[in-house]
PDB file of C-alpha atoms in Angstrom:
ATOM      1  CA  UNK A   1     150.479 -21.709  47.634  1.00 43.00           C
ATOM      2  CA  UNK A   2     149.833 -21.241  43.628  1.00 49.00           C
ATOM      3  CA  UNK A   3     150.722 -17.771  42.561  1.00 54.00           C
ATOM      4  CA  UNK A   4     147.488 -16.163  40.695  1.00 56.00           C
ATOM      5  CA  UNK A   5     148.511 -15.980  37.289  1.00 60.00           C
ATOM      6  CA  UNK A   6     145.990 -13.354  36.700  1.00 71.00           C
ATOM      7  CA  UNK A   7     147.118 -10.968  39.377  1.00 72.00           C
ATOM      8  CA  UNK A   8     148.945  -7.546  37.977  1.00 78.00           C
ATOM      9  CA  UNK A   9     152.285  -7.163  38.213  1.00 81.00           C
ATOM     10  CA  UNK A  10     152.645  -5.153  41.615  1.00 82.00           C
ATOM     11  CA  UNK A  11     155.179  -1.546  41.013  1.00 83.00           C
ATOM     12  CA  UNK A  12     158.503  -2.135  42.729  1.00 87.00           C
ATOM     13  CA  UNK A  13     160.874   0.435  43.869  1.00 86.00           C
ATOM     14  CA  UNK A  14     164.742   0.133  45.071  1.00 87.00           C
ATOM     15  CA  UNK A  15     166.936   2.093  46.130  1.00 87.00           C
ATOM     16  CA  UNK A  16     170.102   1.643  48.271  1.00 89.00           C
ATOM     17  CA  UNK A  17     170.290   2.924  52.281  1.00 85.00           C
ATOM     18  CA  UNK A  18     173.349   3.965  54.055  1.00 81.00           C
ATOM     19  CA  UNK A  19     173.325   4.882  57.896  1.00 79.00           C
ATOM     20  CA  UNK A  20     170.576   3.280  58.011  1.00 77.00           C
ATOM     21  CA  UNK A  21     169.252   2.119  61.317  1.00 84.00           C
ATOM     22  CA  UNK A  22     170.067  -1.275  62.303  1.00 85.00           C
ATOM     23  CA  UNK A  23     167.437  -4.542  62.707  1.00 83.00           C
ATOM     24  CA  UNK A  24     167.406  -6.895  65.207  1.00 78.00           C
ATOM     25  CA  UNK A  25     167.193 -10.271  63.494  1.00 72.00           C
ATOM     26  CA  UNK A  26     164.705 -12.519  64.266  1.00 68.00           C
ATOM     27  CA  UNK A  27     164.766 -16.718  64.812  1.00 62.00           C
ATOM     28  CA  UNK A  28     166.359 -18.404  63.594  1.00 62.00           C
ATOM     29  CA  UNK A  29     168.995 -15.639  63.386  1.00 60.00           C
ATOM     30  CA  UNK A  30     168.907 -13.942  66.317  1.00 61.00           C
ATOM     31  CA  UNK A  31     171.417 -14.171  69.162  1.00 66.00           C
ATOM     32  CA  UNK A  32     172.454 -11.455  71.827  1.00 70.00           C
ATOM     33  CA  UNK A  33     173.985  -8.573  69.624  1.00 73.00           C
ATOM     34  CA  UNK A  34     173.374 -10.191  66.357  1.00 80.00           C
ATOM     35  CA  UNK A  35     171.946  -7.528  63.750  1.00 83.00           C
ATOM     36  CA  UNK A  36     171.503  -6.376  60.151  1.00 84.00           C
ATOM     37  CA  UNK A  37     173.316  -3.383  58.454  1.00 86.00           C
ATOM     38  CA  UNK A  38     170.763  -2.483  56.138  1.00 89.00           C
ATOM     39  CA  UNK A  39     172.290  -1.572  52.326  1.00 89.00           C
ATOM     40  CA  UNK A  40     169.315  -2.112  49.909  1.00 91.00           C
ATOM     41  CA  UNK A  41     165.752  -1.673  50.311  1.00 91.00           C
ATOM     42  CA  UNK A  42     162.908  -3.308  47.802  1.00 91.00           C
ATOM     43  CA  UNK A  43     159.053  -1.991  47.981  1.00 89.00           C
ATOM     44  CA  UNK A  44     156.846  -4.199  45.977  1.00 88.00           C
ATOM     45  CA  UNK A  45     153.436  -2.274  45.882  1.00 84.00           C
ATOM     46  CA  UNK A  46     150.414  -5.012  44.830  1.00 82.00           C
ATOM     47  CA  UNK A  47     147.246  -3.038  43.268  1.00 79.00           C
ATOM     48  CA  UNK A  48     143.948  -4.283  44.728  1.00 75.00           C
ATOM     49  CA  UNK A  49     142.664  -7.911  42.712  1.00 74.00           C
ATOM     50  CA  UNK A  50     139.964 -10.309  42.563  1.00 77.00           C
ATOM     51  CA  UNK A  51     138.588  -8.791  45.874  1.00 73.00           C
ATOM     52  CA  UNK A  52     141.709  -8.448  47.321  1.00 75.00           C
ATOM     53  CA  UNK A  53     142.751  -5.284  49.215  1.00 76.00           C
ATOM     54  CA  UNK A  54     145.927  -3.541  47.987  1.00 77.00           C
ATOM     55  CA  UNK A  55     149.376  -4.412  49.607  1.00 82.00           C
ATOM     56  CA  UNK A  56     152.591  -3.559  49.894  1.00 86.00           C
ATOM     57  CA  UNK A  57     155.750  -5.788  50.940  1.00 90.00           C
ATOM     58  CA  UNK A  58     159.259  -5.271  51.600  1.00 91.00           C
ATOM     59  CA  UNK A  59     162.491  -6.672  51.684  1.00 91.00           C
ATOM     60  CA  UNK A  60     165.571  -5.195  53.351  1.00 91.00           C
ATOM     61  CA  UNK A  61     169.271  -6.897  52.108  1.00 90.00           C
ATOM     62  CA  UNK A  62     172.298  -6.076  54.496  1.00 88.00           C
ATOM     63  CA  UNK A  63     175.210  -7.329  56.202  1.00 86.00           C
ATOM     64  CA  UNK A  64     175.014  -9.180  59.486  1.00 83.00           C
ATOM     65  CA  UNK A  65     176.748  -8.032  62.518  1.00 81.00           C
ATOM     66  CA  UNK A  66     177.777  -9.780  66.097  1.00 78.00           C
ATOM     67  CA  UNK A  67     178.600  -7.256  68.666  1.00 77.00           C
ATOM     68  CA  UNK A  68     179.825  -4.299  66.168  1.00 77.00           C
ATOM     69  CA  UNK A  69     181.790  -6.732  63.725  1.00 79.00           C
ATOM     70  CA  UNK A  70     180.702  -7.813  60.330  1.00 78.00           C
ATOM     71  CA  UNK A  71     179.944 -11.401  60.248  1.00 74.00           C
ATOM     72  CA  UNK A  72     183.137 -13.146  58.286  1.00 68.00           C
ATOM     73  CA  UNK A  73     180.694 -15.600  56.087  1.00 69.00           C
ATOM     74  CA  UNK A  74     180.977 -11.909  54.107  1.00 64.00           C
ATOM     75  CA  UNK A  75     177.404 -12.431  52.594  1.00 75.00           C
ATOM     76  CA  UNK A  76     174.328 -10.337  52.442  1.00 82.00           C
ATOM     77  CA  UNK A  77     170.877 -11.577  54.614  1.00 84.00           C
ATOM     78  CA  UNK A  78     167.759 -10.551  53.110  1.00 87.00           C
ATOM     79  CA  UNK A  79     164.804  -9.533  55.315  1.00 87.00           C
ATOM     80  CA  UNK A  80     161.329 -10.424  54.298  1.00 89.00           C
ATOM     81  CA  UNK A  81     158.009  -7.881  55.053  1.00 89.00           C
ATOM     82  CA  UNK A  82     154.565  -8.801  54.598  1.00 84.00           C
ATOM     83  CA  UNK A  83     151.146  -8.867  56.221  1.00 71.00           C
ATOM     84  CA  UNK A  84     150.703  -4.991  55.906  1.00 72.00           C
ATOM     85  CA  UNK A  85     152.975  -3.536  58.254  1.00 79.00           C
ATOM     86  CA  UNK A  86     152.452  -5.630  61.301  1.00 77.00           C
ATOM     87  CA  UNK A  87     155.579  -6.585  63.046  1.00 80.00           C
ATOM     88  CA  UNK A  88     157.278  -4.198  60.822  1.00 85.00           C
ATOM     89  CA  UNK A  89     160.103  -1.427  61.710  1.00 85.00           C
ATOM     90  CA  UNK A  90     158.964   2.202  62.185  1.00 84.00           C
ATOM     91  CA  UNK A  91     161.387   3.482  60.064  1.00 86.00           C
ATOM     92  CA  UNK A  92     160.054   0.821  57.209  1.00 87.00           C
ATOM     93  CA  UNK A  93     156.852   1.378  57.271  1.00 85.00           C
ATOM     94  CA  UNK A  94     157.355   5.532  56.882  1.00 84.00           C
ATOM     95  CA  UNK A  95     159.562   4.676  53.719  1.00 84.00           C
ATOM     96  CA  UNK A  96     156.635   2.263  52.592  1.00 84.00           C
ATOM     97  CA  UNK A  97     154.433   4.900  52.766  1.00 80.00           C
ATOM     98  CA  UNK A  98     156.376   7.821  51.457  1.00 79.00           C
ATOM     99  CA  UNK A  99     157.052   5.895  48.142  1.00 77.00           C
ATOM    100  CA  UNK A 100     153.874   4.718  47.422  1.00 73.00           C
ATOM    101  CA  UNK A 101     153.674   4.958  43.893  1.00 67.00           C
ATOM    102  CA  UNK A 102     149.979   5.956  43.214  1.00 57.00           C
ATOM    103  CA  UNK A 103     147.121   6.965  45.695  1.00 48.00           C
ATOM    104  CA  UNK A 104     145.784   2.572  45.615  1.00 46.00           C
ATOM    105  CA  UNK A 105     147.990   2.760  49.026  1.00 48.00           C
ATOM    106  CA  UNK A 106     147.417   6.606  49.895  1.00 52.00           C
ATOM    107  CA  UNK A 107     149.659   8.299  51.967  1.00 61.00           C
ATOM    108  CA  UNK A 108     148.547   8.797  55.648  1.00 74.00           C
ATOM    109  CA  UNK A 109     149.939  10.264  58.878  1.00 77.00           C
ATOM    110  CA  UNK A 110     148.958   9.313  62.790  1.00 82.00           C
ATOM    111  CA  UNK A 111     147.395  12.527  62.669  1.00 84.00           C
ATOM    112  CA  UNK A 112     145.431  12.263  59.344  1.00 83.00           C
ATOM    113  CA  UNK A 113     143.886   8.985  60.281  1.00 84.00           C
ATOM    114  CA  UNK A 114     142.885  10.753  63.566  1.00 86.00           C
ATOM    115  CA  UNK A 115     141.370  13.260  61.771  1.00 85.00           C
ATOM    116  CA  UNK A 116     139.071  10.637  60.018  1.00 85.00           C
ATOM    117  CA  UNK A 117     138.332   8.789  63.482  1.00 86.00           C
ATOM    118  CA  UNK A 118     136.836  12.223  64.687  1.00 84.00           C
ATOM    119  CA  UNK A 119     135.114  13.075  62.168  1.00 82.00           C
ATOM    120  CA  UNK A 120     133.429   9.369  61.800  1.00 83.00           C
ATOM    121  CA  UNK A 121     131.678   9.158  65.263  1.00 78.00           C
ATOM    122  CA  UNK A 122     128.224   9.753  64.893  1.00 77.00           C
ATOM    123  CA  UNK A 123     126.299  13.328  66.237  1.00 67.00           C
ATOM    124  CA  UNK A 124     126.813  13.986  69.296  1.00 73.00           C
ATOM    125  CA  UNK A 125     129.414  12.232  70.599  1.00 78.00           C
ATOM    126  CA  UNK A 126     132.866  13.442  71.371  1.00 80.00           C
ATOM    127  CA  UNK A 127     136.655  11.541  71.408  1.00 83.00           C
ATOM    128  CA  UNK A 128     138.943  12.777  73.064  1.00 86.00           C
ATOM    129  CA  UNK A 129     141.921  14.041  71.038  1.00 86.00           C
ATOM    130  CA  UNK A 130     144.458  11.643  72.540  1.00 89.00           C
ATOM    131  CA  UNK A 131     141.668   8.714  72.402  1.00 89.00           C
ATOM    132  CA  UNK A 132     141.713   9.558  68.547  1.00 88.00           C
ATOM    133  CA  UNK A 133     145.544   9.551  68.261  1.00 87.00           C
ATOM    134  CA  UNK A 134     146.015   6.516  69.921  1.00 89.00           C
ATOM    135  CA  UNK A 135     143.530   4.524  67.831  1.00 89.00           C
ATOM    136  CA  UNK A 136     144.592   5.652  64.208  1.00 86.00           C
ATOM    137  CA  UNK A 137     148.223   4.051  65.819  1.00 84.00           C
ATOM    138  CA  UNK A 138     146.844   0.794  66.474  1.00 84.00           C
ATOM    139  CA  UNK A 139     145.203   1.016  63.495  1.00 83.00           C
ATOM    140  CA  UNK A 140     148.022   2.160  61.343  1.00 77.00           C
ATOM    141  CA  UNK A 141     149.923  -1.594  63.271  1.00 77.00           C
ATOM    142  CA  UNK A 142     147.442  -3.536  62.034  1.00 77.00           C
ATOM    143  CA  UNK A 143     145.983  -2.034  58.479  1.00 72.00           C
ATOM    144  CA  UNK A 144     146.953  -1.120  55.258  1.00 65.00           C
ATOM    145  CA  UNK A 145     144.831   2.354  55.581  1.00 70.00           C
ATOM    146  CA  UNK A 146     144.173   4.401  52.374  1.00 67.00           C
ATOM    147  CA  UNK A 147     142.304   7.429  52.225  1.00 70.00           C
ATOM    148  CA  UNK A 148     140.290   8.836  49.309  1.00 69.00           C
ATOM    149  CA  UNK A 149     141.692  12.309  48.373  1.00 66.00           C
ATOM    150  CA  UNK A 150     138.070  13.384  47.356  1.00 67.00           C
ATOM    151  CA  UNK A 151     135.969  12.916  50.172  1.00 73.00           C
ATOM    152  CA  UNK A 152     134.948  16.169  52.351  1.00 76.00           C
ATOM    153  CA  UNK A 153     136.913  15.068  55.173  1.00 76.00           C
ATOM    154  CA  UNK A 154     140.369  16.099  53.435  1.00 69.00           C
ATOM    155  CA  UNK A 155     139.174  19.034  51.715  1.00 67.00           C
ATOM    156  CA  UNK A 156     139.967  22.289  52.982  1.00 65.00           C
ATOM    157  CA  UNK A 157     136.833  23.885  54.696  1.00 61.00           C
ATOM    158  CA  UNK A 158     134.851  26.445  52.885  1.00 61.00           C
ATOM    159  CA  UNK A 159     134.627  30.068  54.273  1.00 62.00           C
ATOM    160  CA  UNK A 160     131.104  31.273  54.388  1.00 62.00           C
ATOM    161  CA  UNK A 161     130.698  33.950  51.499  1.00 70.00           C
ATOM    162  CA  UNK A 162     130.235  37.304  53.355  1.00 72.00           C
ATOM    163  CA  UNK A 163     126.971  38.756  54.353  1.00 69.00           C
ATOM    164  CA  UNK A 164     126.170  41.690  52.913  1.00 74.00           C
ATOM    165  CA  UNK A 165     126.201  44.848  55.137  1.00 69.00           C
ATOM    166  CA  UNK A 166     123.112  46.586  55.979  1.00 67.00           C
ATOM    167  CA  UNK A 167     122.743  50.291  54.553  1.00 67.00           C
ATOM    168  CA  UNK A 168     123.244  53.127  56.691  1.00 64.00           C
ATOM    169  CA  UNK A 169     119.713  55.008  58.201  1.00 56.00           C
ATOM    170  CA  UNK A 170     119.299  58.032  56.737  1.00 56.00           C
ATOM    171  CA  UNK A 171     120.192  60.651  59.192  1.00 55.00           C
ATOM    172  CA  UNK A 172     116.778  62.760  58.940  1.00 51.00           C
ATOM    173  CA  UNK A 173     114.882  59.668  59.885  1.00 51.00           C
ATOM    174  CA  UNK A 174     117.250  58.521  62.883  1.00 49.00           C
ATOM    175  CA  UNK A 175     116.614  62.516  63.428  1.00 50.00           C
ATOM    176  CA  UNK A 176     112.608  61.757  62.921  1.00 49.00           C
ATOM    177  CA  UNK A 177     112.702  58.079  65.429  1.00 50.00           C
ATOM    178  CA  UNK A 178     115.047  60.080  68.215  1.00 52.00           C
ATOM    179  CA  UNK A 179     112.676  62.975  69.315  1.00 49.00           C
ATOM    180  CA  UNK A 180     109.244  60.324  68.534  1.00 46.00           C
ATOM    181  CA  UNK A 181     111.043  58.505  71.771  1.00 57.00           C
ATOM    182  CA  UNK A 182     111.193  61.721  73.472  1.00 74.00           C
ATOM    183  CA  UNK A 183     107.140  62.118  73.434  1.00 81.00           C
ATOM    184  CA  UNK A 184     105.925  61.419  76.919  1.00 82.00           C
ATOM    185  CA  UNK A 185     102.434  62.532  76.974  1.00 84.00           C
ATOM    186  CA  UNK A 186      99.811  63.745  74.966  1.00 84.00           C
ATOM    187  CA  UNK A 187      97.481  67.075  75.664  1.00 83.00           C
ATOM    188  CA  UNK A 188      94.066  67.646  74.877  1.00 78.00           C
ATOM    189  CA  UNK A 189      92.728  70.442  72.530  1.00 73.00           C
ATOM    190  CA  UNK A 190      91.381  72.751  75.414  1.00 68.00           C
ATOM    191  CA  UNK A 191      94.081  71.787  77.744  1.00 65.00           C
ATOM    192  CA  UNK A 192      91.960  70.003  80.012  1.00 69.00           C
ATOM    193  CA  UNK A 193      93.749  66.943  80.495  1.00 75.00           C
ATOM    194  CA  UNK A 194      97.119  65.401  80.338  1.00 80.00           C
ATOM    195  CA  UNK A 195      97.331  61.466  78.895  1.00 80.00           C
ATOM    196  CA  UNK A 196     100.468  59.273  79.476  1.00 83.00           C
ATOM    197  CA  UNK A 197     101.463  57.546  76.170  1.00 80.00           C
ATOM    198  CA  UNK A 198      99.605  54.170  77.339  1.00 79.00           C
ATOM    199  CA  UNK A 199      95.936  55.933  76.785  1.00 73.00           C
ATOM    200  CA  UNK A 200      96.821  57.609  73.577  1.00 71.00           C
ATOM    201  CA  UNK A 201      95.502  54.960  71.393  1.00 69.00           C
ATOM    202  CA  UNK A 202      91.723  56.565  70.411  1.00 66.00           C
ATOM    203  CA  UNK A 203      92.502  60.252  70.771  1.00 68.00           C
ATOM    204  CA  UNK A 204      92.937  61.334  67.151  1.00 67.00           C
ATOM    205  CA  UNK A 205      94.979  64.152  65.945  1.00 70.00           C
ATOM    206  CA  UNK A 206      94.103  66.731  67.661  1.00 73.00           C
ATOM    207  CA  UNK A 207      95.569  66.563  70.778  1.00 80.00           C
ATOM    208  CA  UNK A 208      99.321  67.578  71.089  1.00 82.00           C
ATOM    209  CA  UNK A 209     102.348  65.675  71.727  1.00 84.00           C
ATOM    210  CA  UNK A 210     104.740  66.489  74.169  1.00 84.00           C
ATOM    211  CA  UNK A 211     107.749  65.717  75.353  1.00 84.00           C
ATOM    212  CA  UNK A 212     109.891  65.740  78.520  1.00 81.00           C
ATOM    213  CA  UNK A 213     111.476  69.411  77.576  1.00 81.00           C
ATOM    214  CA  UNK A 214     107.797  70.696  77.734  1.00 82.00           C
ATOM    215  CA  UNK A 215     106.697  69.310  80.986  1.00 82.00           C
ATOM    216  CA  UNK A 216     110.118  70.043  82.895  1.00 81.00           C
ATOM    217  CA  UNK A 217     108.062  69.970  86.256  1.00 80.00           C
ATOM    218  CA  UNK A 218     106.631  66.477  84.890  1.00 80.00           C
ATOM    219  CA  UNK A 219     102.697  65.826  84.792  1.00 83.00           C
ATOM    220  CA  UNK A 220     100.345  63.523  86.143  1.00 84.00           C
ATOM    221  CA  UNK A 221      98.383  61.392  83.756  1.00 83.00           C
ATOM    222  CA  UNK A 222      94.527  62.180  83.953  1.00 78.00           C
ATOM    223  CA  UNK A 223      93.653  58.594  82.895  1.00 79.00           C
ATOM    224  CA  UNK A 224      95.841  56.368  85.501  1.00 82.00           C
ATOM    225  CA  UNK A 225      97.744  59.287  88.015  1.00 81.00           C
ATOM    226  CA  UNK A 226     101.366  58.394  86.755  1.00 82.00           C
ATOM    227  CA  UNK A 227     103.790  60.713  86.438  1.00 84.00           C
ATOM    228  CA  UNK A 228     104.297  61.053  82.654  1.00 80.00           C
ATOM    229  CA  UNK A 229     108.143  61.712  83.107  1.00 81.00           C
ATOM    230  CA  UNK A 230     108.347  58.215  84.690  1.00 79.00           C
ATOM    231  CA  UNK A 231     108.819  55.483  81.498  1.00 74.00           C
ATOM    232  CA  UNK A 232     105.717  53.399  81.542  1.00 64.00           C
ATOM    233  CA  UNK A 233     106.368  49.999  80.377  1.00 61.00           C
ATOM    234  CA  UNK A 234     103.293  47.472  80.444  1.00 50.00           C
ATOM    235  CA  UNK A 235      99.502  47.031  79.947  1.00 43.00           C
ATOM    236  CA  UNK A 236      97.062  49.763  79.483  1.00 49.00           C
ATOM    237  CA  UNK A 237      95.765  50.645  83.082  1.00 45.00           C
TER     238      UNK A 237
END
């Protein structure tokens, strides 16, 4: 395969490892309790080209073991990583991401990528949190995933601005509203008749309002026969 000439230089990072965790070799070079040591680790980060997504490949130079001892050939093995992170160890792909050199292969956690599945599923359905998890894991196997630091879904959310708070009544019309629910009745000029307050609708000003401390005995409404002390909720009899 012809290397594209045009294709930028990809950003590569190395740095040694020690106590690092050991990898199994694959064919041709693995055997029961064959492994690699690993002592150096390379990160070659590829920017997005010609249509191509960004990339990022590894290789991982250490010294062979068989069963605990360190192979007597006395030379280093390099391990090769590429196609994303398929196939690739945990511990590897962590580093990969943790040194990414610009936000072309963003950073992204199990969680994070959750967070986006969640939030991509269209009105109204619902994942289940462990659904979610175990998708952006697959997904994190088989992708190079990226996220774009300025879309809504990472920002922080917004607290509502506070509403503003109503103004306190003024005490001398709370005064005013209490004893206008106290009216129960209305009487007429001559003291004739007594009206409940659901038949008080045409009788001007001149009859008297009066409320439950003036009629302790209660009163029977001359239009319907209620008691006025009763409350009298409803149409107009």
């Amino acid at each position: 395969m012809t290397q594209d000439s045009t294709a930028p230089d990809p950003t590569t990072i190395s740095y040694p490892v020690t106590n690092g965790p050991d990898i199994i070799l694959p064919a041709p070079y693995f055997a029961p309790g064959i492994y690699l040591t690993p002592t150096v680790v390379q990160l070659a980060y590829h920017p997005a080209h010609d249509g191509q997504p960004a990339r990022v490949d590894a290789a991982v130079t250490g010294w062979r073991h068989s069963y605990g001892v360190r192979d007597e050939i006395n030379q280093q093995v390099t391990m090769r990583y590429q196609n994303g992170f398929t196939g690739w160890p945990t511990w590897l792909t962590e580093q990969a991401r943790q040194h990414t050199p610009d936000d072309r292969i963003a950073t992204i956690t199990t969680a994070e990528l959750a967070h986006a599945i969640d939030n991509s599923t269209p009105y109204p359905i619902e994942l289940d949190t462990q659904l979610c998890q175990f998708m952006a894991g697959r997904l994190l196997e088989m992708l190079t995933v990226g996220k774009r630091l300025d879309h809504p879904v990472w920002q922080p959310e917004q607290e509502p601005p506070p509403r503003p708070q109503p103004e306190p009544e003024d005490p001398s019309r709370l005064a005013a509203g209490t004893e206008a629910d106290r009216i129960v009745a209305y009487r007429s000029p001559h003291w004739m008749y007594l009206y409940c307050t659901r038949h008080t609708d045409d009788l001007g000003t001149t009859w008297t309002p009066l409320t439950s401390d003036d009629l302790p005995d209660g009163g029977l409404c001359a239009k319907c026969g209620a008691d006025v002390l009763i409350p009298q909720d409803g149409a107009k009899a």
